[in-house]
XYZ file of C-alpha atoms in Angstrom:
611
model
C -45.682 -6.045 -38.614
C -47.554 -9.141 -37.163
C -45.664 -12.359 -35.858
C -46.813 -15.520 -35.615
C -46.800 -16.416 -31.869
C -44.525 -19.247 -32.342
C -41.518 -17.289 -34.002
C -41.527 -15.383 -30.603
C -41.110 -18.496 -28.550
C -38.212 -19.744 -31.128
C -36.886 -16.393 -30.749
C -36.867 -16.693 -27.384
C -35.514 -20.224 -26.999
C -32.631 -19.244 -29.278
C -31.825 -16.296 -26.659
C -31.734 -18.241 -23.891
C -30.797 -21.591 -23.462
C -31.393 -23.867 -20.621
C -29.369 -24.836 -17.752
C -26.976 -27.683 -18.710
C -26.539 -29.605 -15.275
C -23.253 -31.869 -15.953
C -22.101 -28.352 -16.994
C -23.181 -27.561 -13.744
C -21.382 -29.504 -12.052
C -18.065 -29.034 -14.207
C -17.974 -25.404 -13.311
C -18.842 -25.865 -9.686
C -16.082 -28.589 -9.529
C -14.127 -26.138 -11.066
C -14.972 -23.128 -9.543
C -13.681 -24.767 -6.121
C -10.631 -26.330 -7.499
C -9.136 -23.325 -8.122
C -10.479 -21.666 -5.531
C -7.779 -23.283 -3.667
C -4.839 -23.348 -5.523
C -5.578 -19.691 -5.799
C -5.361 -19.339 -2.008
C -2.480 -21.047 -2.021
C -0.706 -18.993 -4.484
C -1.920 -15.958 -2.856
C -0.074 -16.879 0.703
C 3.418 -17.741 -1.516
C 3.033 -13.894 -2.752
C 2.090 -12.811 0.837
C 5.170 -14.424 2.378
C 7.024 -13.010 -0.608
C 5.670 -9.417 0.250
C 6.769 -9.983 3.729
C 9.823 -11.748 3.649
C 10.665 -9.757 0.946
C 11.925 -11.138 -2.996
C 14.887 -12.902 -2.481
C 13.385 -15.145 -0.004
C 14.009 -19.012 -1.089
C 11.117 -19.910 0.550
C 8.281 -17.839 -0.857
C 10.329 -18.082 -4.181
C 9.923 -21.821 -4.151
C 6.432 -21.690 -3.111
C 4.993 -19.659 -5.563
C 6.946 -21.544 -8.407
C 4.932 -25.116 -6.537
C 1.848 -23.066 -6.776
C 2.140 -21.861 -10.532
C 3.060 -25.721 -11.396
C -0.174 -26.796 -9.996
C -2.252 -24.298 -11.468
C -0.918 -25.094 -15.181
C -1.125 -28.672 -14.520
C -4.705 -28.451 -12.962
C -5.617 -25.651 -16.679
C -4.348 -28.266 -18.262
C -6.678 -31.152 -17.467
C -9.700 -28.431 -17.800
C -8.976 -27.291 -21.459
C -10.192 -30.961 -23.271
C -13.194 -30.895 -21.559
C -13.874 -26.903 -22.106
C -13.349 -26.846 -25.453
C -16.001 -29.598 -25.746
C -18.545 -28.003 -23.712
C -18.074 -25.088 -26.314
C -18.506 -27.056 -29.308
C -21.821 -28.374 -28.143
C -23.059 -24.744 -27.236
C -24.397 -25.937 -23.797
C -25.664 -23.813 -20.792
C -27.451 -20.545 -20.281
C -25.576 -17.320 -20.422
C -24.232 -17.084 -17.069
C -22.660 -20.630 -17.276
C -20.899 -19.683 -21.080
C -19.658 -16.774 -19.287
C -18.146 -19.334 -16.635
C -16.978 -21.542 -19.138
C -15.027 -18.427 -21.176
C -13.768 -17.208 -17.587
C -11.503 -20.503 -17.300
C -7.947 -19.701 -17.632
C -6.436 -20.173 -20.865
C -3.221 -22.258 -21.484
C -1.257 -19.433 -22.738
C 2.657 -20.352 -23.458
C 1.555 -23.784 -21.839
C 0.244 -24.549 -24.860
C 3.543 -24.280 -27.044
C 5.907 -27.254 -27.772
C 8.141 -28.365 -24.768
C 10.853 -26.562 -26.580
C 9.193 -23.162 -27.623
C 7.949 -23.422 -23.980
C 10.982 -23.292 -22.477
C 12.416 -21.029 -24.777
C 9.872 -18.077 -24.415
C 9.943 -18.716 -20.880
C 13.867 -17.740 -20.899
C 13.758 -15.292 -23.046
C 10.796 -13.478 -20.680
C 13.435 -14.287 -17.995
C 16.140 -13.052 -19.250
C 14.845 -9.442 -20.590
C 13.563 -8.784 -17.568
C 16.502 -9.644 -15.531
C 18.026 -7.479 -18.011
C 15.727 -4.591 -17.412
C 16.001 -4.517 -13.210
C 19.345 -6.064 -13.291
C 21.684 -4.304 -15.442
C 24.401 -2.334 -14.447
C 25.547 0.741 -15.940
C 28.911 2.055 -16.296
C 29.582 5.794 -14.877
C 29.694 8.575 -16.273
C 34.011 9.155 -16.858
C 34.682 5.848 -15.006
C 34.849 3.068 -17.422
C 35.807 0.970 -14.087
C 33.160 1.420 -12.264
C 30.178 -0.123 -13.763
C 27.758 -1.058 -10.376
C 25.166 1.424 -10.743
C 21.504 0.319 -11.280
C 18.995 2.986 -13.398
C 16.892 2.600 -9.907
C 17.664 4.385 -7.654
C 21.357 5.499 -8.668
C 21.402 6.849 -12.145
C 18.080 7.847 -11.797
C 18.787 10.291 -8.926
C 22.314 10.947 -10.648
C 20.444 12.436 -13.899
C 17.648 14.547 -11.902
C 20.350 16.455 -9.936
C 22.694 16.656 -12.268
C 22.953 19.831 -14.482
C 25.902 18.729 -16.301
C 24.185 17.720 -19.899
C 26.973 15.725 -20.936
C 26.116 13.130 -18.194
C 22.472 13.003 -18.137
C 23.234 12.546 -22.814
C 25.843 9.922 -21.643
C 23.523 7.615 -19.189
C 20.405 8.082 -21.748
C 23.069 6.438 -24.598
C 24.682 3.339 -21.852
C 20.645 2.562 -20.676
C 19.428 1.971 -24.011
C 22.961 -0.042 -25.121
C 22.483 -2.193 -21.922
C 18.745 -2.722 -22.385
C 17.898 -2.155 -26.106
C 20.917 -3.819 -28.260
C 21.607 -6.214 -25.566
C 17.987 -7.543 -25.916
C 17.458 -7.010 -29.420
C 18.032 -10.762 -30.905
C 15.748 -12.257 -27.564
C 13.085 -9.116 -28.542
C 12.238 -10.650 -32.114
C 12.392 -14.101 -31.301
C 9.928 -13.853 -28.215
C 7.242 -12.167 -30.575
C 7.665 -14.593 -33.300
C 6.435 -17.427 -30.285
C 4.074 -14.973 -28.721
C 2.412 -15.225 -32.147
C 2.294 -18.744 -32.225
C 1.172 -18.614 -29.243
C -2.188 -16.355 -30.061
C -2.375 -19.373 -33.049
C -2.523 -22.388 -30.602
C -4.952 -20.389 -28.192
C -7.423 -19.825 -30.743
C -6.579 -16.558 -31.775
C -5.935 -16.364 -35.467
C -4.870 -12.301 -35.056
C -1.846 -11.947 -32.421
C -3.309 -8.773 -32.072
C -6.553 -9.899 -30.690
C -5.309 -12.117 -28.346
C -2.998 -9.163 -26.879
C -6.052 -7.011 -25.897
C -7.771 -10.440 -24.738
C -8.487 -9.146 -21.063
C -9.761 -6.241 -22.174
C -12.625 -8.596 -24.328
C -12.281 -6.382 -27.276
C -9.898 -7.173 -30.716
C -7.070 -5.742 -31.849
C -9.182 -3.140 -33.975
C -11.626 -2.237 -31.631
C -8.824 -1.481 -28.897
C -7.575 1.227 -31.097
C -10.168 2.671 -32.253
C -10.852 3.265 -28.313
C -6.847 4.077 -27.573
C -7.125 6.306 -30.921
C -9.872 7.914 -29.792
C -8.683 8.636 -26.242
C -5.610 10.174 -28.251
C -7.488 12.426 -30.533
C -9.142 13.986 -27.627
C -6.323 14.739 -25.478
C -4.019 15.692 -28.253
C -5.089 20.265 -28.363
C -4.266 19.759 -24.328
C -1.255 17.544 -24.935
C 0.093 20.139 -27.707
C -0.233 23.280 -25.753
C 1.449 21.375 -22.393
C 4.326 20.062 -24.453
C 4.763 23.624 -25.921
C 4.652 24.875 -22.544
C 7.456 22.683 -21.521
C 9.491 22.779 -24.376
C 9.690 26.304 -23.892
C 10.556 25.773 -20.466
C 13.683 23.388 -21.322
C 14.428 26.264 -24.348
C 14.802 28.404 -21.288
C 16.924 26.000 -19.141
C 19.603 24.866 -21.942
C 19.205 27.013 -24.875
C 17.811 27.108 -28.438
C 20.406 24.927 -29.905
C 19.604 22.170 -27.630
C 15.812 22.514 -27.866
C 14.907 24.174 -31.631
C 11.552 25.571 -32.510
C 9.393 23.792 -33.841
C 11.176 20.897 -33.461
C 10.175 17.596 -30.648
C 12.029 18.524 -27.675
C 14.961 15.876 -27.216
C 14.146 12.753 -25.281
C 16.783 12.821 -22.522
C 15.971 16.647 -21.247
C 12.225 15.734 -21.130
C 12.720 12.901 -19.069
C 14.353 14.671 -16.403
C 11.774 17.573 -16.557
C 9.017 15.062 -16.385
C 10.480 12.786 -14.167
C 11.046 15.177 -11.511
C 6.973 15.522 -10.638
C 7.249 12.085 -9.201
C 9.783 13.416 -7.278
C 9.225 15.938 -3.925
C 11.484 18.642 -5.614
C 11.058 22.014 -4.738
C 8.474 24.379 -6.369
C 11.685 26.190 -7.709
C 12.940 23.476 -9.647
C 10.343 24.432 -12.138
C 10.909 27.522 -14.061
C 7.954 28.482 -15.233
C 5.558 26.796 -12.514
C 2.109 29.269 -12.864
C 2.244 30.661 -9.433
C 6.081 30.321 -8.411
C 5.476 32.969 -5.145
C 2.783 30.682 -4.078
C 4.855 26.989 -4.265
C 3.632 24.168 -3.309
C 1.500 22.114 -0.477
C 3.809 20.508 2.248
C 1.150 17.929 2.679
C 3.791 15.505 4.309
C 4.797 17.944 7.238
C 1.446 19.104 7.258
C 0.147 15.313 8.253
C 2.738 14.980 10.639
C 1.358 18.525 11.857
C -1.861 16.918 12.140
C -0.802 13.753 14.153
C -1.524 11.485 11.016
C 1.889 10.350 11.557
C 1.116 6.611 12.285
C -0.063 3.799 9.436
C -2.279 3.021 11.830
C -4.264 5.960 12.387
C -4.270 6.671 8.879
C -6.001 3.515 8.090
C -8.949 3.843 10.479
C -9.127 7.766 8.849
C -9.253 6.087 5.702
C -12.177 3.691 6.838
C -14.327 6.122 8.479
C -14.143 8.210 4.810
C -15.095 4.974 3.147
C -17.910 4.368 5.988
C -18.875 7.638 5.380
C -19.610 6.378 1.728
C -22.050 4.335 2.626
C -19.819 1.250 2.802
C -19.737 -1.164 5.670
C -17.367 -0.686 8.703
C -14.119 -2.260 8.652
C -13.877 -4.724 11.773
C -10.810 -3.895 13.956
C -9.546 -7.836 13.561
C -8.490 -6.796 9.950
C -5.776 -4.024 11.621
C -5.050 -6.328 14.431
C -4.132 -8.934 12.303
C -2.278 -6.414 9.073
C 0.893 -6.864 8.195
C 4.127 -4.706 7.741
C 6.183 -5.348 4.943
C 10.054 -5.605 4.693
C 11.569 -3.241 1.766
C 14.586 -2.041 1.317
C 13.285 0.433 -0.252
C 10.756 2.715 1.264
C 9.639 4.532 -1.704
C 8.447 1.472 -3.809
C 6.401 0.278 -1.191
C 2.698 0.046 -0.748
C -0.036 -0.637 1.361
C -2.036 -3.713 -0.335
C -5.362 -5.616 0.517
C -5.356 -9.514 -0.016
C -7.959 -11.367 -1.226
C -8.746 -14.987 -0.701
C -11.245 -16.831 -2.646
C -12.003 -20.273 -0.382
C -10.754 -18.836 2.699
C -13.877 -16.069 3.914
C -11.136 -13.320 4.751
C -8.980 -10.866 3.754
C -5.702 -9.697 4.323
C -3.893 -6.455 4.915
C -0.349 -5.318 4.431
C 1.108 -1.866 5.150
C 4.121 0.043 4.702
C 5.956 1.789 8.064
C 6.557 5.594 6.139
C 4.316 7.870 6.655
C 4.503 10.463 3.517
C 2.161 11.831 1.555
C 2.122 8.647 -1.548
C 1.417 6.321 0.948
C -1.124 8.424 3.135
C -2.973 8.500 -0.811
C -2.006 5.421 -1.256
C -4.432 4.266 1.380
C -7.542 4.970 -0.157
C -6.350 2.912 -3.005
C -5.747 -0.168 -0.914
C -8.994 0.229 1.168
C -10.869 0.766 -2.096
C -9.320 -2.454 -3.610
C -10.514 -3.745 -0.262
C -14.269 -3.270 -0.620
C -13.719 -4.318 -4.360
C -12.726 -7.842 -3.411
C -15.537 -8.170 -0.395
C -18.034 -7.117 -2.996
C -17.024 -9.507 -5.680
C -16.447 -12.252 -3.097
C -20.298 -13.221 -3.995
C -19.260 -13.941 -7.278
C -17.921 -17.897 -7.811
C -14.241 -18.064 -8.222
C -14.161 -17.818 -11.568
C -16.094 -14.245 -12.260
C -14.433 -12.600 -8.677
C -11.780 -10.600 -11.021
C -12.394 -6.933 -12.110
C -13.910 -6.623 -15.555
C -10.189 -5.764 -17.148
C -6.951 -5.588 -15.435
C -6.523 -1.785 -13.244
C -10.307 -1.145 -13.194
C -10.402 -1.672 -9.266
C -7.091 0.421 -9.810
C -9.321 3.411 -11.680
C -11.815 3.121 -8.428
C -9.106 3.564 -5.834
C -7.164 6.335 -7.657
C -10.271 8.429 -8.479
C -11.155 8.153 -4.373
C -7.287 9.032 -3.387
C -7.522 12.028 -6.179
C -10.651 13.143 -4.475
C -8.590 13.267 -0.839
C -6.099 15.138 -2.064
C -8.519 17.900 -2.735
C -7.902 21.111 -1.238
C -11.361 21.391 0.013
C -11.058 17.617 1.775
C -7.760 18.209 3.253
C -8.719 21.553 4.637
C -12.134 19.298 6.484
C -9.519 16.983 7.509
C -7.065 19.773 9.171
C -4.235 19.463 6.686
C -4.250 22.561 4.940
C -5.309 25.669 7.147
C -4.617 28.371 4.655
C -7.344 29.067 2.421
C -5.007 30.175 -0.305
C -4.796 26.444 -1.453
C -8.394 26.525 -3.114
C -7.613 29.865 -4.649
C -6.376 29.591 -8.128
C -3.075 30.447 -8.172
C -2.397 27.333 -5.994
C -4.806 25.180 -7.937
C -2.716 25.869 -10.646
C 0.975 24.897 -9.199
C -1.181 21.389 -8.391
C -2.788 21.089 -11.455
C 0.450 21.326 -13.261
C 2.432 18.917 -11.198
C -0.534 16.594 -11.723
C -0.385 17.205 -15.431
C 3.040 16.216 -15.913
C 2.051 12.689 -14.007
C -0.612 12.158 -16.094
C -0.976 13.847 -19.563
C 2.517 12.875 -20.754
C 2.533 9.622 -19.281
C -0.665 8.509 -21.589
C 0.984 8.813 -25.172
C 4.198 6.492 -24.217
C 1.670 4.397 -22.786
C 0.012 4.600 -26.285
C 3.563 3.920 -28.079
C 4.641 1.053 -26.635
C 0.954 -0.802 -27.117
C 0.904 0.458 -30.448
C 4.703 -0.431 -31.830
C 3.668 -4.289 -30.584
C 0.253 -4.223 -32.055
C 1.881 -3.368 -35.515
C 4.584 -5.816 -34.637
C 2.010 -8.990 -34.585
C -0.118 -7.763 -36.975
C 2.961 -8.005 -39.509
C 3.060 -4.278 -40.356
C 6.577 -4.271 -38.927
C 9.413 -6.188 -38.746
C 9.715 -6.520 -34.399
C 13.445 -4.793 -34.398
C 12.307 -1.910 -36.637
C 13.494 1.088 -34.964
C 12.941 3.854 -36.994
C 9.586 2.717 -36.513
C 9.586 3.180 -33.046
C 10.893 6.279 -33.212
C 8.139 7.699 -36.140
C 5.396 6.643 -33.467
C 7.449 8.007 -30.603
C 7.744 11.704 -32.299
C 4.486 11.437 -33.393
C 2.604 10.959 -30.541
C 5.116 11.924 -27.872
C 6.656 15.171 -29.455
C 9.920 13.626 -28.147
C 13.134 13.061 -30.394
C 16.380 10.794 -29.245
C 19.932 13.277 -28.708
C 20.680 11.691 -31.888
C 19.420 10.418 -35.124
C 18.315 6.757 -34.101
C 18.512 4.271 -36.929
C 17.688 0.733 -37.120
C 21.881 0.049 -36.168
C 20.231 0.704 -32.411
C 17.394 -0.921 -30.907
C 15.448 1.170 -28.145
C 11.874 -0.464 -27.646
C 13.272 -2.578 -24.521
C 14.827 0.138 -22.800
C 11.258 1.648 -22.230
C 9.425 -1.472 -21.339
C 8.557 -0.111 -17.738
C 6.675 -3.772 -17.236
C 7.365 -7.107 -18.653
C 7.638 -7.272 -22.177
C 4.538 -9.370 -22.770
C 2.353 -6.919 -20.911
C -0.117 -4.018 -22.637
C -0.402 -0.913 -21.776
C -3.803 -0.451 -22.448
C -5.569 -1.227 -19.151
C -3.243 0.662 -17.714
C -4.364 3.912 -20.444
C -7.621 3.190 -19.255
C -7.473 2.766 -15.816
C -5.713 6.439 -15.934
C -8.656 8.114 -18.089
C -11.233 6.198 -16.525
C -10.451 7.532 -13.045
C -11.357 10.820 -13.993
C -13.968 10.074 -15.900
C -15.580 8.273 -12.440
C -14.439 11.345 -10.722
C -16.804 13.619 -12.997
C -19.664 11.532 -12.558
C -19.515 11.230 -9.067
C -18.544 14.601 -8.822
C -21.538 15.866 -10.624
C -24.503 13.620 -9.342
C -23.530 14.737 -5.790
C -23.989 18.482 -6.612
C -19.693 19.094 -5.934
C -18.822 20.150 -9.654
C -21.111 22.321 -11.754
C -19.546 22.757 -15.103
C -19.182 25.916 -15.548
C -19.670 27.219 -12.142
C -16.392 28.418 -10.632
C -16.980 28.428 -7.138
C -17.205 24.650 -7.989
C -14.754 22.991 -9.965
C -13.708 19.762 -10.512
C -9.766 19.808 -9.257
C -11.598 21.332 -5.923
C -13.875 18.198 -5.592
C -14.813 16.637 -2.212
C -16.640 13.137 -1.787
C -16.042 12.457 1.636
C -19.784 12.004 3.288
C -21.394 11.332 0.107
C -23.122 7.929 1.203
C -25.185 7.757 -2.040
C -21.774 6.941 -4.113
C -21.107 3.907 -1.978
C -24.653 2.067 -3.021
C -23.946 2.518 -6.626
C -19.746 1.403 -6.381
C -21.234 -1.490 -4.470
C -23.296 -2.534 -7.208
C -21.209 -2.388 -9.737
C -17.857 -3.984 -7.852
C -20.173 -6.888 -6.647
C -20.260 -7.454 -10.726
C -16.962 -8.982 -10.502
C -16.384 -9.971 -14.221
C -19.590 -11.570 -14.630
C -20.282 -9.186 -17.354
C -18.181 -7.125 -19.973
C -17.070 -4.186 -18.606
C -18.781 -1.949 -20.916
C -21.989 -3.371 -18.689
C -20.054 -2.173 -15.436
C -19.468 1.045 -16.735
C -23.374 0.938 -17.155
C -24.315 0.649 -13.495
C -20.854 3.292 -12.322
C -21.540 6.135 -15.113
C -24.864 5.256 -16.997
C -22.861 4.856 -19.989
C -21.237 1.835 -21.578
C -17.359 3.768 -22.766
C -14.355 5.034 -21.300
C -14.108 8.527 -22.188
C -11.166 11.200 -22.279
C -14.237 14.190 -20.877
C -13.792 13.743 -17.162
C -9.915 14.779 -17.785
C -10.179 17.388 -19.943
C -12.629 18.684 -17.526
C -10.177 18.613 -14.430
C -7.241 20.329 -16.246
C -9.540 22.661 -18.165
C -7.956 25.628 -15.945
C -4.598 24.821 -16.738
C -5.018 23.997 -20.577
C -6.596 27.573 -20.037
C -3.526 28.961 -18.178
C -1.060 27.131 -20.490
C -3.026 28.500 -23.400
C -2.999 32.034 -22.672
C 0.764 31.500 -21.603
C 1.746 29.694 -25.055
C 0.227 32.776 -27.158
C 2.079 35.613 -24.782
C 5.685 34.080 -24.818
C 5.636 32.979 -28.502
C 6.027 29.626 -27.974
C 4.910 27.611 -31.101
C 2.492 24.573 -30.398
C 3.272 21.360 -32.290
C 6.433 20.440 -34.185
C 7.391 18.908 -37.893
């Protein structure tokens, strides 16, 4: 059909609309503004990393720094929302605009204000604060669910005690919280309201720049596809724990109970022994040592890990890390060793970047280095980005980067280059299995109580539930977790705190992603560099090496140099070709164990799903 000449020049005036220059110099104002105060909220966090989190100092600095950076919001928000109204600016300066921080809470009445900011307080003191009582000694009530009850319940075998401590966690963190629960999601509503977001819902999933609906159609999804390998794993275990503490503790047919499964699962972030499992696939085989094995190798030293680390990520295609950045790194102070990390810091007016490191030298934190070094080149990439558009597209997508590089050095094949693993019977598939499976119970039961929690609080502000409905809870929980409480849980109890492994006013969902997307980066890259042929045994994906693959770097550059100047779904365009997250790349990498647990399920009799 013929148009007139002129519609095509309205057509494109409409698309694109000129450059507004006071805008111009609003967002360049603005862009260095907080530039600074973010600097100088990122050295309160450093000292607070260092010093460690009871320091006064740090603590006091970071609250100065948050005051200023609500106080500095809230002289931006008048003149943003008027910008808006008059629809000026081309596209990349409305994507500025949008990028400016929100009020959030600030924008509550001085009395709501300080009431949701004590209730946030207070539950989460509650959470990494509260003491339990133990187990036969009423008097004694000084342990902490980290580290003591948890290590208490993983050794124990006494049932009665790892019943009691699930029952006094969920009394402590649940009922105690219940009253502070409702009443912070009635303000986190009004909230949503007074930041422009009419659905509470939508303004939950706001970093992820999708609604309420389109988030779970995504998370839905996600769920549908992993559900025929979720079933046949939970069979597997629930036969497993059958086989541990009897059929009258774990029926047929039946979820398996809550408390048992924990401890099962649980254990696989532990370094238990390979006979701890009872039906691991290839018990005579075990398990990698890869911790004595790097100490074998002389990777023994954070230091000479971290230049490993950077030649892999040189090798990439990435530019060389200057030796000023280890000169000048940091150790941190912990108390405890196995919650901490190595961590890259990134400054926005300041042209540097920081470096902190943990002293142990285990296997999590020699993995844990490629995450840090890929968050690294993430922030030097987006650095050309103003201020404003130098975050990731959606919270944990630099996360999804780093994790899919540290999942590719743990490969057999890599760690055999590297001199870790001499014995060739780690790529066989016996082994592959024993990893695979430990890997699965990280990862494929982790997903749907990610999936609860986001989805009991979505129904909560959409008004589909009352916020203390319990037996809610627990419907979704059985549903999509095959898990069932030690006892009938009514709406008497309250339980929805007790699993609230973050604060209570943060999703899950970026976190769900970050998890599936990971893989899903690790089958692309996997594939365009010739290491996994689908199909093809001799070259799976679990087996996967990227080290020396320079043409990966180029593209990750590309895309992290994005920032969030563009919706993520535009990011995903320039990483994978394609604009969705997508539950493939995992079913791919434990294809031979939903094989395995398959073939297992239909030999032993063990039923697959429950009623």
């Amino acid at each position: 059909m013929w148009i007139p000449a002129v519609l095509l020049l309205v057509g494109l005036t409409q698309a694109e609309s000129p450059t507004d220059a006071t805008l111009e110099r609003f967002l360049n104002e603005t862009n260095q503004q907080l530039a600074v105060i973010y600097d100088q909220a990122v050295l309160a966090q450093l000292l607070n990393e260092l010093r460690g989190p009871n320091d006064l100092v740090a603590l006091l600095e970071i609250e100065v720094t948050d005051d200023k950076l609500i106080k500095y919001v809230r002289t931006l928000t008048t003149r943003k929302a008027k910008f808006k109204r008059l629809g000026l600016g081309d596209s990349r300066q409305r994507r500025l605009l949008d990028k400016i921080p929100q009020l959030g809470y600030e924008a509550l009445s001085g009395r709501d204000l300080k009431l949701v900011y004590a209730l946030a307080s207070s539950m989460s003191d509650n959470y990494h604060n509260v003491k339990l009582c133990a187990y036969k000694q009423p008097g004694n009530c000084t342990l902490r669910l980290i580290p003591e009850v948890q290590s208490i319940v993983q050794g124990s075998r006494d049932l009665d005690e790892i019943e009691y401590y699930w029952f006094e966690w969920r009394s402590r963190t649940g009922l105690a919280t219940r009253s502070q629960f409702v009443d912070f999601m009635d303000l986190y509503k009004k909230t949503a309201q007074l930041n422009g977001y009419p659905r509470a819902e939508d303004y939950w999933f706001r970093s992820l720049e999708l609604n309420g609906q389109e988030t779970m159609t995504l998370l839905d999804k996600i769920m549908h596809g992993l559900r025929p390998l979720f079933l046949q794993f939970h069979a597997h275990v629930r036969g497993s724990l059958r086989k541990m503490h009897g059929e009258h503790l774990v029926p047929r047919n039946r979820p398996y109970p809550q408390h048992l499964a924990e401890v099962f699962i649980g254990n696989a972030f532990r370094r238990v022994q390979a006979e701890w499992y009872v039906d691991l696939p290839s018990p005579e085989i075990g398990l990698a040592n890869i911790t004595q094995e790097l100490h074998r190798r002389g990777l023994s030293t954070t230091q000479r890990v971290f230049w490993n680390v950077a030649e892999y990520f040189r090798t990439l295609g990435f530019p060389q890390l200057e030796n000023s950045l280890w000169t000048y790194a940091q150790k941190i102070s912990s108390d405890d060793d196995d919650r901490c990390w190595h961590k890259a810091w990134r400054y926005y007016a300041l042209p540097r970047t920081n470096f902190t490191y943990c002293p142990l030298n285990d296997e999590e934190r020699f993995f844990n280095m490629f995450e840090a070094q890929s968050d690294l080149q993430y922030y030097r990439a987006a650095s050309i980005q103003p201020t404003l558009l130098q975050e990731e597209p959606f919270p944990n997508f630099s996360d999804a980067i780093g994790k899919c590089f540290s999942m590719a050095a743990s490969s057999p094949r890599f760690l055999r280059k590297l001199g870790v693993l001499r014995d060739n019977k780690w790529k066989e598939l016996p082994a592959r299995l024993n990893r695979l499976y430990i890997q699965g119970l990280r990862v494929v039961f982790l997903l749907p109580v990610f999936y609860v929690l986001d989805r009991y609080r979505v129904e909560v502000l959409a008004g589909h539930i009352k916020a203390d409905d319990n037996e809610a809870y627990w419907r979704f929980t059985e549903h999509y977790t095959g898990a069932a409480a030690p006892m009938k849980r009514t709406n008497e109890q309250f339980d929805v705190p007790a699993k609230l492994l973050m604060e209570v006013d943060d999703q899950y969902a970026s976190n769900f992603l970050s998890i599936v997307l990971q893989f899903q980066l690790l089958k692309h890259f996997c594939t365009i560099t010739g290491q996994f042929e689908m199909g093809n045994p001799r070259k799976p994906l679990d087996l996967c090496d990227l080290s020396d693959q320079r043409g990966i770097g180029e593209i990750l550059k590309r895309a992290m140099s994005l920032g969030s100047s563009v919706h993520y779904r535009e990011v995903l365009k320039v990483l994978l070709g394609e604009p969705e997250i997508s539950i493939d790349g995992l079913l791919t990498y434990f294809q031979p164990l939903q094989d395995w647990l398959q073939h297992q399920n239909q030999e032993n009799n063990l039923e697959v799903g429950w009623t």
